[in-house]
Amino acid sequence: MLRRSVERMAARKSARQYWRSLAWQLAVVAAALLVMAWMAVNAVESLQRQHIASGFDFLNETAGFGILQTSVHYTEESSYGRVLLIGIINTIIVAVISIVLATVLGFLIGIGRLSMNWLVSKVCAAYVETLRNIPLLLQILFWYFGVLEALPYPRNSVRVGEGLFILNNRGLYLPLLQSESGAWLVWGALTIGVAAALALRSWAVRKQMATGVRPATTGMVFGILLGLPALALAATGIPFSLNWPHLDGLNFDGGLHIFPELAALAVALATYTAAYIAETVRAGLQSVSRGQREAAAALGLKPSLAVRLVLIPQAMRVIVPPLASEYLSITKNSSLAIAIGYPELVSVFAGTVLNQTGQAIEVITITMGVYLALSLLTSLLMNWYNSAQAMRGE
Amino acid sequence: MRVLALAALMFAFGMAVASAGTLEQVKARGYLGCGVNEGTPGFSTPDAKGNWTGLDVDYCRGIAAAIFNDKTKVRFTPTASQERFAALQAGQFEVLSRNTTWTMDRDVSLGLEFIGVDFYDGQGFMVPKKLGIKSALELNNAVVCTQTGTTTELNAADFFRTHKMKYKILVYQKEAEYLAAYDMGRCDADTTDKSGLYGDRLRLKNPEDHVVLPETISKEPLGPSVRQGDPRWADLCRWVLFALINAEELGITSKNADAMRNSPSPEIRRLLGKEGAFGRSLGLTDDWAYRIIKQVGNYGEIFERNFGMQTPLKIERGLNNLWTKGGLMYAPPIR
Ligand SMILES: N[C@@H](CCC(=O)N[C@@H](CS)C(=O)NCC(=O)O)C(=O)O
């Protein structure tokens, strides 16, 4: 009886606490919004007083300048809004490449640091200590000018075939596969094929878990994976063409062109961030109790299998949350690209557009908004992955 | 990311709206704030001891001489091309004197006021001699390098579009990096104001291996600017510039300024404050122009000192000569 009423009181109290803290939080948010609104009004007023253009109409105006790397249609007649889009795409391109490279390298080095091999573990430790302690901007400049120094002038390009592979200090040129009309069918078939193959595999794994026997699916997987697109190719009459790089004026043109700026930036970001990821991975691995390693050894698993099948899956729960923040810093650090002329968001939008329009407040607000959105997106993906991992571990 | 910080500043506190009274503020503070280039020979370069020299520097020293009778009472703030306008708007200095092109857009939508032209320039290209190019029209599909936040980016785009040539443009934040990239052969051409190209060339590994192509592809009237909102301050800055040019036209130099004060010529007497109350109407003393010329010299002296044949730049007067000598330098009369 007594216990019940105490419990009820406690519940009521915690409910009250809950509401009170909620009210407080709302009040704080409201106050923050008010302050921000006040600042915005203030800023707009003072801009108008100073005859400085304001508002977001400029996004529709003609940009008038050229951009080095454009993966969607862009000419000088395109709008500032289009420049924003290209900036975002270029940021994402370098971020994704760097994230993949950094993750692979980071895991290798993190695992290497715990290696039984003295040399390997010392080399990995030295890597981490060195790379973390040199400012990133210096590393970017080092890679960039290093790459430029190493590559030949266009006249002395390293060349394979007419246009199969051309490398010089203007970048790497490769033939580009171009989709003609009807190509979507082939891409669609490929997507379906991949999805079906994945489904088949997970079915086979489940079967193996349940019965201990894995159904032979290899033939079927290959059949679907290759057969469907092949059928689509045949049906549409191979709707692709190759765009070959060729000499035009002072430089090569056409094909797929990878710029030294992108390469240097991606390598710099990846090698730098890999040092941090390696530490995260090491911490994660060390968090798995010794017993697990010993148990894996007792079961007769080779060390490499023990790491892959026993240690990493358990370590992942410790690794993933800080990994997410490493990915975020890659995205943010990519803005250092402005130093070497890689046209990502800050360089083209918060740089050139800001200067051309003078609308600092609007441009910076949009830029911050984009970074915020990219950060939230990364966090979301990583949280989702993390909870999937955590669940699998239960 | 100084721009970001500046934008945040502007956002949080509103702009430093130029209110009437800039002159009083400057006088009370005891020095002039002057935004300059981080280092382009001829316009503004600091030496190892932090002493600044250059045309843009001398102009600000002229204002200081007029106000304080002491040309050293200036604090120079180096700004990158990209952040210069935001820095002026945010009130980091009172005059922006930084090889800045007067364009309509900058004049009417950035909240600043251009007060005149102190260097008539135009954009050009510099290429390595070994490229074997004689004219900018041979630059088809060239890679050109330049600096962000300049008129240069747009002019280059216009030029290649007009001549139906392909090009790739690389824009760097800092001059140091873009010069290094050009020197290492990342780009076929360096493009900026021609005065800047001559300055750039001096800083390459082998300056004699590079040529500035003959074409001038744009008009770049360079001049100082101030924040909008204080017309009296703008007047003062404008007349300092005019005083420099008028002094050259009247033959007054830093060396003969004292003797010239006794000249019978009414024009000279007005400029040097012997007749009329021109200085007072600017809020200064009547010998304002005398102080400027005595301490920094006339426009011609400043030009020769910073760009002339005695300097490594060796730039001809050309358009920057007086109108009486076939150039464009022409100042309204003091009367
Ligand atoms: N006159 C042009 C270009 C001025 C400009 O910024 N030029 C560059 C290239 S010569 C420069 O001065 N850079 C030196 C620096 O950033 O310190 C403009 O006003 O936009």
GROMACS .gro file of C-alpha atoms and ligand atoms in nm, chain B residues 37-40 79-81 84 98-101 106 147 149-152 173 175 178 192-193 196-197 200 220 222, ligand 1:
model
   48
  431ASN     CA    1   4.681   4.478  -5.058
  432GLU     CA    2   4.872   4.201  -4.885
  433GLY     CA    3   5.163   4.260  -5.116
  434THR     CA    4   5.157   4.352  -5.483
  473THR     CA    5   4.316   4.238  -4.702
  474ALA     CA    6   4.278   3.961  -4.960
  475SER     CA    7   4.078   4.051  -5.269
  478ARG     CA    8   3.823   4.371  -4.885
  492ARG     CA    9   4.382   4.838  -5.267
  493ASN     CA   10   4.418   4.821  -5.648
  494THR     CA   11   4.042   4.795  -5.666
  495THR     CA   12   3.855   4.833  -5.992
  500ARG     CA   13   3.056   4.760  -5.666
  541GLN     CA   14   4.271   3.504  -5.775
  543GLY     CA   15   3.712   3.788  -5.554
  544THR     CA   16   3.842   3.993  -5.845
  545THR     CA   17   3.696   4.143  -6.158
  546THR     CA   18   3.944   3.917  -6.334
  567GLN     CA   19   4.225   3.242  -5.265
  569GLU     CA   20   4.818   3.526  -5.463
  572TYR     CA   21   4.824   3.098  -5.769
  586THR     CA   22   4.502   3.984  -6.386
  587ASP     CA   23   4.548   4.360  -6.415
  590GLY     CA   24   4.966   4.307  -6.136
  591LEU     CA   25   5.118   4.086  -6.406
  594ASP     CA   26   5.373   3.883  -6.048
  614GLU     CA   27   4.036   4.846  -6.488
  616LEU     CA   28   4.169   5.137  -5.998
  730LIG     N1   29   4.157   4.520  -5.996
  730LIG     C1   30   4.100   4.392  -5.974
  730LIG     C2   31   4.199   4.290  -5.922
  730LIG     C3   32   4.263   4.332  -5.794
  730LIG     C4   33   4.337   4.217  -5.722
  730LIG     O1   34   4.295   4.175  -5.615
  730LIG     N2   35   4.446   4.165  -5.781
  730LIG     C5   36   4.518   4.055  -5.720
  730LIG     C6   37   4.605   3.992  -5.823
  730LIG     S1   38   4.738   4.098  -5.876
  730LIG     C7   39   4.597   4.104  -5.601
  730LIG     O2   40   4.617   4.220  -5.588
  730LIG     N3   41   4.639   4.013  -5.513
  730LIG     C8   42   4.724   4.040  -5.402
  730LIG     C9   43   4.668   4.005  -5.269
  730LIG     O3   44   4.563   3.941  -5.259
  730LIG     O4   45   4.727   4.043  -5.169
  730LIG    C10   46   3.982   4.402  -5.882
  730LIG     O5   47   3.962   4.507  -5.824
  730LIG     O6   48   3.908   4.306  -5.868
   0.00000   0.00000   0.00000
